[in-house]
Amino acid sequence: EPEVTQTPSHQVTQMGQEVILRCVPISNHLYFYWYRQILGQKVEFLVSFYNNEISEKSEIFDDQFSVERPDGSNFTLKIRSTKLEDSAMYFCASTLERPQHFGDGTRLSIL
Amino acid sequence: AQSVTQPDIHITVSEGASLELRCNYSYGATPYLFWYVQSPGQGLQLLLKYFSGDTLVQGIKGFEAEFKRSQSSFNLRKPSVHWSDAAEYFCAVGSLGGTASKLTFGTGTRLQVTL
């Protein structure tokens, strides 16, 4: 069964540095998402993406965040200048219609 | 705004016992409802979904859930729990407002299974 794949599985970054989290959605899917889960808390929506533009974003998704689909297969989340509170598990999801299929996540640790 | 409440943070059941995990949602219209399971260090795996029609839905791994509009609930059940079911379970609601609509998750219920 096709899967959403995320790399790396764990990313350690110094505060203030830029980080790019990568996702390869399921190949025929058209809608893409990023969610995050701070340790011990619930999964929170960040952004949805369709037809090469953002469909919806949450209040968490401020100017430090950006998303891109640079080619036909990858979907990336960039955090321009990381903060300690960005430490979390970041999940990518994709769908053709419903439901959303999730990757295994990237654990981002900010030092 | 849509929201999900999972009142039980942690549940412990014996292997072979039945299980019910509670989920209540708040949404202005008929929602799309989902249950996901997360094993330690893993991603979110879809257990089952409700869009419309029959209010009792069957999922993978022997799980089922019942949509009760009058109670705004979508409780997850399993008649006989296996040790491998120990994980965190998340209820989620999605809106009808387009396929790109976000999911709103509950805080999760951690299931522990004793042998």
PDB file of C-alpha atoms in Angstrom:
ATOM      1  CA  GLU A   1       0.000   0.000   0.000  1.00  0.00           C
ATOM      2  CA  PRO A   2       1.385   3.446  -0.896  1.00  0.00           C
ATOM      3  CA  GLU A   3       2.701   5.487   2.011  1.00  0.00           C
ATOM      4  CA  VAL A   4       3.555   9.041   2.871  1.00  0.00           C
ATOM      5  CA  THR A   5       7.279   9.190   3.616  1.00  0.00           C
ATOM      6  CA  GLN A   6       9.034  11.823   5.677  1.00  0.00           C
ATOM      7  CA  THR A   7      12.696  12.612   6.046  1.00  0.00           C
ATOM      8  CA  PRO A   8      14.613  12.881   8.241  1.00  0.00           C
ATOM      9  CA  SER A   9      13.053  10.934  11.076  1.00  0.00           C
ATOM     10  CA  HIS A  10      14.879  13.112  13.603  1.00  0.00           C
ATOM     11  CA  GLN A  11      16.363  16.571  13.080  1.00  0.00           C
ATOM     12  CA  VAL A  12      18.436  18.400  15.674  1.00  0.00           C
ATOM     13  CA  THR A  13      18.995  22.106  15.021  1.00  0.00           C
ATOM     14  CA  GLN A  14      20.424  25.085  16.861  1.00  0.00           C
ATOM     15  CA  MET A  15      17.973  27.830  17.762  1.00  0.00           C
ATOM     16  CA  GLY A  16      17.861  30.500  15.079  1.00  0.00           C
ATOM     17  CA  GLN A  17      18.828  28.147  12.285  1.00  0.00           C
ATOM     18  CA  GLU A  18      16.683  27.326   9.282  1.00  0.00           C
ATOM     19  CA  VAL A  19      15.295  23.849   8.925  1.00  0.00           C
ATOM     20  CA  ILE A  20      13.539  22.089   6.059  1.00  0.00           C
ATOM     21  CA  LEU A  21      11.361  19.072   6.669  1.00  0.00           C
ATOM     22  CA  ARG A  22      10.671  16.900   3.669  1.00  0.00           C
ATOM     23  CA  CYS A  23       7.714  14.790   2.681  1.00  0.00           C
ATOM     24  CA  VAL A  24       6.882  12.609  -0.282  1.00  0.00           C
ATOM     25  CA  PRO A  25       3.083  12.338  -0.445  1.00  0.00           C
ATOM     26  CA  ILE A  26       1.255   9.448  -2.072  1.00  0.00           C
ATOM     27  CA  SER A  27       1.755   9.893  -5.797  1.00  0.00           C
ATOM     28  CA  ASN A  28      -1.801  10.535  -7.019  1.00  0.00           C
ATOM     29  CA  HIS A  29      -2.839  12.704  -4.085  1.00  0.00           C
ATOM     30  CA  LEU A  30      -3.705  16.341  -4.641  1.00  0.00           C
ATOM     31  CA  TYR A  31      -4.123  17.788  -1.136  1.00  0.00           C
ATOM     32  CA  PHE A  32      -1.236  18.134   1.261  1.00  0.00           C
ATOM     33  CA  TYR A  33      -0.994  19.072   4.910  1.00  0.00           C
ATOM     34  CA  TRP A  34       1.394  19.684   7.757  1.00  0.00           C
ATOM     35  CA  TYR A  35       0.494  19.065  11.380  1.00  0.00           C
ATOM     36  CA  ARG A  36       2.579  19.186  14.516  1.00  0.00           C
ATOM     37  CA  GLN A  37       2.442  17.496  17.884  1.00  0.00           C
ATOM     38  CA  ILE A  38       4.296  18.979  20.808  1.00  0.00           C
ATOM     39  CA  LEU A  39       5.360  16.266  23.243  1.00  0.00           C
ATOM     40  CA  GLY A  40       2.405  15.141  25.333  1.00  0.00           C
ATOM     41  CA  GLN A  41      -0.079  17.345  23.503  1.00  0.00           C
ATOM     42  CA  LYS A  42      -2.582  16.845  20.738  1.00  0.00           C
ATOM     43  CA  VAL A  43      -1.949  16.951  17.017  1.00  0.00           C
ATOM     44  CA  GLU A  44      -2.447  20.489  15.661  1.00  0.00           C
ATOM     45  CA  PHE A  45      -3.101  21.614  12.114  1.00  0.00           C
ATOM     46  CA  LEU A  46      -0.538  23.930  10.553  1.00  0.00           C
ATOM     47  CA  VAL A  47      -1.329  24.316   6.874  1.00  0.00           C
ATOM     48  CA  SER A  48      -3.087  22.774   3.896  1.00  0.00           C
ATOM     49  CA  PHE A  49      -1.914  23.047   0.299  1.00  0.00           C
ATOM     50  CA  TYR A  50      -3.678  22.454  -2.998  1.00  0.00           C
ATOM     51  CA  ASN A  51      -2.989  23.410  -6.588  1.00  0.00           C
ATOM     52  CA  ASN A  52       0.339  24.952  -5.634  1.00  0.00           C
ATOM     53  CA  GLU A  53      -1.036  27.333  -3.074  1.00  0.00           C
ATOM     54  CA  ILE A  54      -1.988  27.422   0.580  1.00  0.00           C
ATOM     55  CA  SER A  55      -5.652  26.597   1.148  1.00  0.00           C
ATOM     56  CA  GLU A  56      -5.773  27.258   4.867  1.00  0.00           C
ATOM     57  CA  LYS A  57      -3.313  27.971   7.650  1.00  0.00           C
ATOM     58  CA  SER A  58      -3.568  28.120  11.407  1.00  0.00           C
ATOM     59  CA  GLU A  59      -2.431  30.910  13.703  1.00  0.00           C
ATOM     60  CA  ILE A  60       0.658  28.816  14.456  1.00  0.00           C
ATOM     61  CA  PHE A  61       1.749  29.110  10.816  1.00  0.00           C
ATOM     62  CA  ASP A  62       3.296  32.570  11.010  1.00  0.00           C
ATOM     63  CA  ASP A  63       5.828  34.279   8.750  1.00  0.00           C
ATOM     64  CA  GLN A  64       8.586  31.975   9.993  1.00  0.00           C
ATOM     65  CA  PHE A  65       6.923  29.053   8.244  1.00  0.00           C
ATOM     66  CA  SER A  66       6.615  28.345   4.550  1.00  0.00           C
ATOM     67  CA  VAL A  67       5.622  25.391   2.400  1.00  0.00           C
ATOM     68  CA  GLU A  68       6.616  24.440  -1.080  1.00  0.00           C
ATOM     69  CA  ARG A  69       6.057  21.744  -3.611  1.00  0.00           C
ATOM     70  CA  PRO A  70       9.270  22.178  -5.593  1.00  0.00           C
ATOM     71  CA  ASP A  71       8.656  19.301  -7.985  1.00  0.00           C
ATOM     72  CA  GLY A  72       6.037  16.690  -8.687  1.00  0.00           C
ATOM     73  CA  SER A  73       6.815  14.556  -5.699  1.00  0.00           C
ATOM     74  CA  ASN A  74       8.157  16.499  -2.721  1.00  0.00           C
ATOM     75  CA  PHE A  75       6.324  18.709  -0.250  1.00  0.00           C
ATOM     76  CA  THR A  76       8.452  20.691   2.182  1.00  0.00           C
ATOM     77  CA  LEU A  77       7.964  22.689   5.352  1.00  0.00           C
ATOM     78  CA  LYS A  78      10.574  25.364   6.063  1.00  0.00           C
ATOM     79  CA  ILE A  79      11.041  27.083   9.383  1.00  0.00           C
ATOM     80  CA  ARG A  80      13.183  30.124   8.747  1.00  0.00           C
ATOM     81  CA  SER A  81      14.546  30.873  12.219  1.00  0.00           C
ATOM     82  CA  THR A  82      13.772  28.127  14.681  1.00  0.00           C
ATOM     83  CA  LYS A  83      12.731  28.769  18.253  1.00  0.00           C
ATOM     84  CA  LEU A  84      12.817  26.447  21.240  1.00  0.00           C
ATOM     85  CA  GLU A  85       9.035  26.143  21.115  1.00  0.00           C
ATOM     86  CA  ASP A  86       9.237  24.719  17.582  1.00  0.00           C
ATOM     87  CA  SER A  87      10.448  21.467  19.102  1.00  0.00           C
ATOM     88  CA  ALA A  88       7.771  18.938  18.178  1.00  0.00           C
ATOM     89  CA  MET A  89       6.879  16.019  15.958  1.00  0.00           C
ATOM     90  CA  TYR A  90       5.856  17.259  12.522  1.00  0.00           C
ATOM     91  CA  PHE A  91       3.510  15.132  10.443  1.00  0.00           C
ATOM     92  CA  CYS A  92       2.878  15.389   6.745  1.00  0.00           C
ATOM     93  CA  ALA A  93      -0.414  14.127   5.338  1.00  0.00           C
ATOM     94  CA  SER A  94      -1.944  13.804   1.918  1.00  0.00           C
ATOM     95  CA  THR A  95      -5.234  12.821   0.356  1.00  0.00           C
ATOM     96  CA  LEU A  96      -6.988  12.499  -2.962  1.00  0.00           C
ATOM     97  CA  GLU A  97     -10.435  12.869  -1.473  1.00  0.00           C
ATOM     98  CA  ARG A  98     -10.713  11.673   2.145  1.00  0.00           C
ATOM     99  CA  PRO A  99      -9.322  10.479   4.519  1.00  0.00           C
ATOM    100  CA  GLN A 100      -5.898  11.948   5.082  1.00  0.00           C
ATOM    101  CA  HIS A 101      -2.942   9.579   5.140  1.00  0.00           C
ATOM    102  CA  PHE A 102      -0.129  10.444   7.508  1.00  0.00           C
ATOM    103  CA  GLY A 103       3.598   9.860   7.430  1.00  0.00           C
ATOM    104  CA  ASP A 104       5.593   8.635  10.426  1.00  0.00           C
ATOM    105  CA  GLY A 105       6.685  12.162  11.271  1.00  0.00           C
ATOM    106  CA  THR A 106       9.909  14.074  11.785  1.00  0.00           C
ATOM    107  CA  ARG A 107      10.946  14.768  15.339  1.00  0.00           C
ATOM    108  CA  LEU A 108      12.438  18.268  15.437  1.00  0.00           C
ATOM    109  CA  SER A 109      14.613  19.099  18.425  1.00  0.00           C
ATOM    110  CA  ILE A 110      15.760  22.697  18.866  1.00  0.00           C
ATOM    111  CA  LEU A 111      18.793  23.238  21.103  1.00  0.00           C
TER     112      LEU A 111
ATOM    113  CA  ALA B   1     -15.259  26.238  15.332  1.00  0.00           C
ATOM    114  CA  GLN B   2     -14.990  22.488  15.340  1.00  0.00           C
ATOM    115  CA  SER B   3     -13.592  20.728  18.402  1.00  0.00           C
ATOM    116  CA  VAL B   4     -13.126  17.237  19.793  1.00  0.00           C
ATOM    117  CA  THR B   5     -13.133  16.067  23.384  1.00  0.00           C
ATOM    118  CA  GLN B   6     -11.685  12.783  24.537  1.00  0.00           C
ATOM    119  CA  PRO B   7     -12.525  12.684  28.239  1.00  0.00           C
ATOM    120  CA  ASP B   8     -10.268   9.772  29.143  1.00  0.00           C
ATOM    121  CA  ILE B   9      -6.558  10.548  29.136  1.00  0.00           C
ATOM    122  CA  HIS B  10      -5.475   7.055  30.124  1.00  0.00           C
ATOM    123  CA  ILE B  11      -7.323   3.721  30.158  1.00  0.00           C
ATOM    124  CA  THR B  12      -6.072   0.349  31.316  1.00  0.00           C
ATOM    125  CA  VAL B  13      -7.815  -2.877  30.305  1.00  0.00           C
ATOM    126  CA  SER B  14      -6.946  -6.532  30.616  1.00  0.00           C
ATOM    127  CA  GLU B  15      -6.178  -8.509  27.508  1.00  0.00           C
ATOM    128  CA  GLY B  16      -9.384 -10.120  26.250  1.00  0.00           C
ATOM    129  CA  ALA B  17     -11.617  -7.525  27.875  1.00  0.00           C
ATOM    130  CA  SER B  18     -13.860  -5.209  25.905  1.00  0.00           C
ATOM    131  CA  LEU B  19     -12.910  -1.610  25.228  1.00  0.00           C
ATOM    132  CA  GLU B  20     -14.760   1.620  24.654  1.00  0.00           C
ATOM    133  CA  LEU B  21     -12.972   4.925  24.065  1.00  0.00           C
ATOM    134  CA  ARG B  22     -15.116   8.031  24.221  1.00  0.00           C
ATOM    135  CA  CYS B  23     -15.154  10.889  21.766  1.00  0.00           C
ATOM    136  CA  ASN B  24     -17.445  13.918  21.673  1.00  0.00           C
ATOM    137  CA  TYR B  25     -17.327  16.484  18.916  1.00  0.00           C
ATOM    138  CA  SER B  26     -18.615  19.958  18.339  1.00  0.00           C
ATOM    139  CA  TYR B  27     -19.471  20.961  14.818  1.00  0.00           C
ATOM    140  CA  GLY B  28     -22.303  22.922  13.239  1.00  0.00           C
ATOM    141  CA  ALA B  29     -23.282  20.385  10.617  1.00  0.00           C
ATOM    142  CA  THR B  30     -22.763  16.710   9.863  1.00  0.00           C
ATOM    143  CA  PRO B  31     -19.080  16.121  10.395  1.00  0.00           C
ATOM    144  CA  TYR B  32     -16.589  13.729   8.958  1.00  0.00           C
ATOM    145  CA  LEU B  33     -15.269  11.669  11.890  1.00  0.00           C
ATOM    146  CA  PHE B  34     -12.119   9.594  12.180  1.00  0.00           C
ATOM    147  CA  TRP B  35     -10.223   7.470  14.634  1.00  0.00           C
ATOM    148  CA  TYR B  36      -6.446   7.238  14.299  1.00  0.00           C
ATOM    149  CA  VAL B  37      -4.007   5.129  16.302  1.00  0.00           C
ATOM    150  CA  GLN B  38      -0.425   6.069  17.106  1.00  0.00           C
ATOM    151  CA  SER B  39       2.036   3.478  18.371  1.00  0.00           C
ATOM    152  CA  PRO B  40       5.155   4.809  20.148  1.00  0.00           C
ATOM    153  CA  GLY B  41       7.482   6.530  17.701  1.00  0.00           C
ATOM    154  CA  GLN B  42       5.116   5.919  14.826  1.00  0.00           C
ATOM    155  CA  GLY B  43       2.818   8.013  12.691  1.00  0.00           C
ATOM    156  CA  LEU B  44      -0.954   8.136  12.696  1.00  0.00           C
ATOM    157  CA  GLN B  45      -2.724   5.126  11.240  1.00  0.00           C
ATOM    158  CA  LEU B  46      -6.353   5.402  10.227  1.00  0.00           C
ATOM    159  CA  LEU B  47      -8.574   2.923  12.071  1.00  0.00           C
ATOM    160  CA  LEU B  48     -11.942   3.935  10.640  1.00  0.00           C
ATOM    161  CA  LYS B  49     -13.991   6.804   9.314  1.00  0.00           C
ATOM    162  CA  TYR B  50     -17.575   8.020   9.198  1.00  0.00           C
ATOM    163  CA  PHE B  51     -18.904  10.173   6.408  1.00  0.00           C
ATOM    164  CA  SER B  52     -22.585   9.311   6.130  1.00  0.00           C
ATOM    165  CA  GLY B  53     -24.994   6.393   6.029  1.00  0.00           C
ATOM    166  CA  ASP B  54     -24.837   3.529   8.481  1.00  0.00           C
ATOM    167  CA  THR B  55     -23.963   4.942  11.896  1.00  0.00           C
ATOM    168  CA  LEU B  56     -21.999   1.842  12.929  1.00  0.00           C
ATOM    169  CA  VAL B  57     -18.737   1.683  11.030  1.00  0.00           C
ATOM    170  CA  GLN B  58     -16.219  -1.103  10.946  1.00  0.00           C
ATOM    171  CA  GLY B  59     -12.515  -0.513  10.829  1.00  0.00           C
ATOM    172  CA  ILE B  60      -9.250  -2.357  10.797  1.00  0.00           C
ATOM    173  CA  LYS B  61      -7.918  -4.564  13.593  1.00  0.00           C
ATOM    174  CA  GLY B  62     -11.434  -5.459  14.773  1.00  0.00           C
ATOM    175  CA  PHE B  63     -12.393  -1.935  15.826  1.00  0.00           C
ATOM    176  CA  GLU B  64     -15.795  -0.359  15.297  1.00  0.00           C
ATOM    177  CA  ALA B  65     -17.319   3.006  16.117  1.00  0.00           C
ATOM    178  CA  GLU B  66     -20.847   4.308  16.404  1.00  0.00           C
ATOM    179  CA  PHE B  67     -21.934   7.778  15.384  1.00  0.00           C
ATOM    180  CA  LYS B  68     -24.675   9.167  17.619  1.00  0.00           C
ATOM    181  CA  ARG B  69     -25.840  12.556  16.399  1.00  0.00           C
ATOM    182  CA  SER B  70     -28.078  13.172  19.417  1.00  0.00           C
ATOM    183  CA  GLN B  71     -25.108  12.786  21.752  1.00  0.00           C
ATOM    184  CA  SER B  72     -22.487  14.314  19.417  1.00  0.00           C
ATOM    185  CA  SER B  73     -20.435  11.209  20.037  1.00  0.00           C
ATOM    186  CA  PHE B  74     -18.313   8.815  18.024  1.00  0.00           C
ATOM    187  CA  ASN B  75     -17.100   6.188  20.493  1.00  0.00           C
ATOM    188  CA  LEU B  76     -14.601   3.540  19.508  1.00  0.00           C
ATOM    189  CA  ARG B  77     -15.147  -0.055  20.590  1.00  0.00           C
ATOM    190  CA  LYS B  78     -13.457  -3.400  20.425  1.00  0.00           C
ATOM    191  CA  PRO B  79     -14.990  -6.582  21.873  1.00  0.00           C
ATOM    192  CA  SER B  80     -11.703  -8.221  22.887  1.00  0.00           C
ATOM    193  CA  VAL B  81      -8.489  -6.275  23.296  1.00  0.00           C
ATOM    194  CA  HIS B  82      -5.095  -7.698  22.348  1.00  0.00           C
ATOM    195  CA  TRP B  83      -1.802  -6.678  23.956  1.00  0.00           C
ATOM    196  CA  SER B  84      -0.729  -5.203  20.609  1.00  0.00           C
ATOM    197  CA  ASP B  85      -3.566  -2.671  20.841  1.00  0.00           C
ATOM    198  CA  ALA B  86      -1.628  -0.694  23.449  1.00  0.00           C
ATOM    199  CA  ALA B  87      -1.146   2.715  21.838  1.00  0.00           C
ATOM    200  CA  GLU B  88      -2.518   6.245  21.769  1.00  0.00           C
ATOM    201  CA  TYR B  89      -5.880   6.735  20.102  1.00  0.00           C
ATOM    202  CA  PHE B  90      -6.993   9.999  18.559  1.00  0.00           C
ATOM    203  CA  CYS B  91     -10.464  11.003  17.498  1.00  0.00           C
ATOM    204  CA  ALA B  92     -10.618  13.670  14.792  1.00  0.00           C
ATOM    205  CA  VAL B  93     -13.275  15.706  13.035  1.00  0.00           C
ATOM    206  CA  GLY B  94     -13.144  17.183   9.551  1.00  0.00           C
ATOM    207  CA  SER B  95     -15.557  19.609   8.008  1.00  0.00           C
ATOM    208  CA  LEU B  96     -17.617  19.248   4.877  1.00  0.00           C
ATOM    209  CA  GLY B  97     -16.068  22.459   3.593  1.00  0.00           C
ATOM    210  CA  GLY B  98     -14.014  21.010   0.782  1.00  0.00           C
ATOM    211  CA  THR B  99     -11.607  18.124   0.555  1.00  0.00           C
ATOM    212  CA  ALA B 100      -8.723  20.311   1.722  1.00  0.00           C
ATOM    213  CA  SER B 101     -10.386  20.978   5.054  1.00  0.00           C
ATOM    214  CA  LYS B 102      -8.229  20.401   8.097  1.00  0.00           C
ATOM    215  CA  LEU B 103      -8.642  17.758  10.761  1.00  0.00           C
ATOM    216  CA  THR B 104      -9.147  18.790  14.358  1.00  0.00           C
ATOM    217  CA  PHE B 105      -7.877  16.229  16.822  1.00  0.00           C
ATOM    218  CA  GLY B 106      -8.762  15.397  20.384  1.00  0.00           C
ATOM    219  CA  THR B 107      -6.089  15.194  23.046  1.00  0.00           C
ATOM    220  CA  GLY B 108      -5.890  11.433  22.725  1.00  0.00           C
ATOM    221  CA  THR B 109      -6.458   8.440  24.996  1.00  0.00           C
ATOM    222  CA  ARG B 110      -3.512   6.294  25.956  1.00  0.00           C
ATOM    223  CA  LEU B 111      -4.496   2.632  26.156  1.00  0.00           C
ATOM    224  CA  GLN B 112      -2.537   0.280  28.345  1.00  0.00           C
ATOM    225  CA  VAL B 113      -3.222  -3.462  28.118  1.00  0.00           C
ATOM    226  CA  THR B 114      -2.372  -5.744  31.005  1.00  0.00           C
ATOM    227  CA  LEU B 115      -1.743  -9.436  30.497  1.00  0.00           C
TER     228      LEU B 115
END
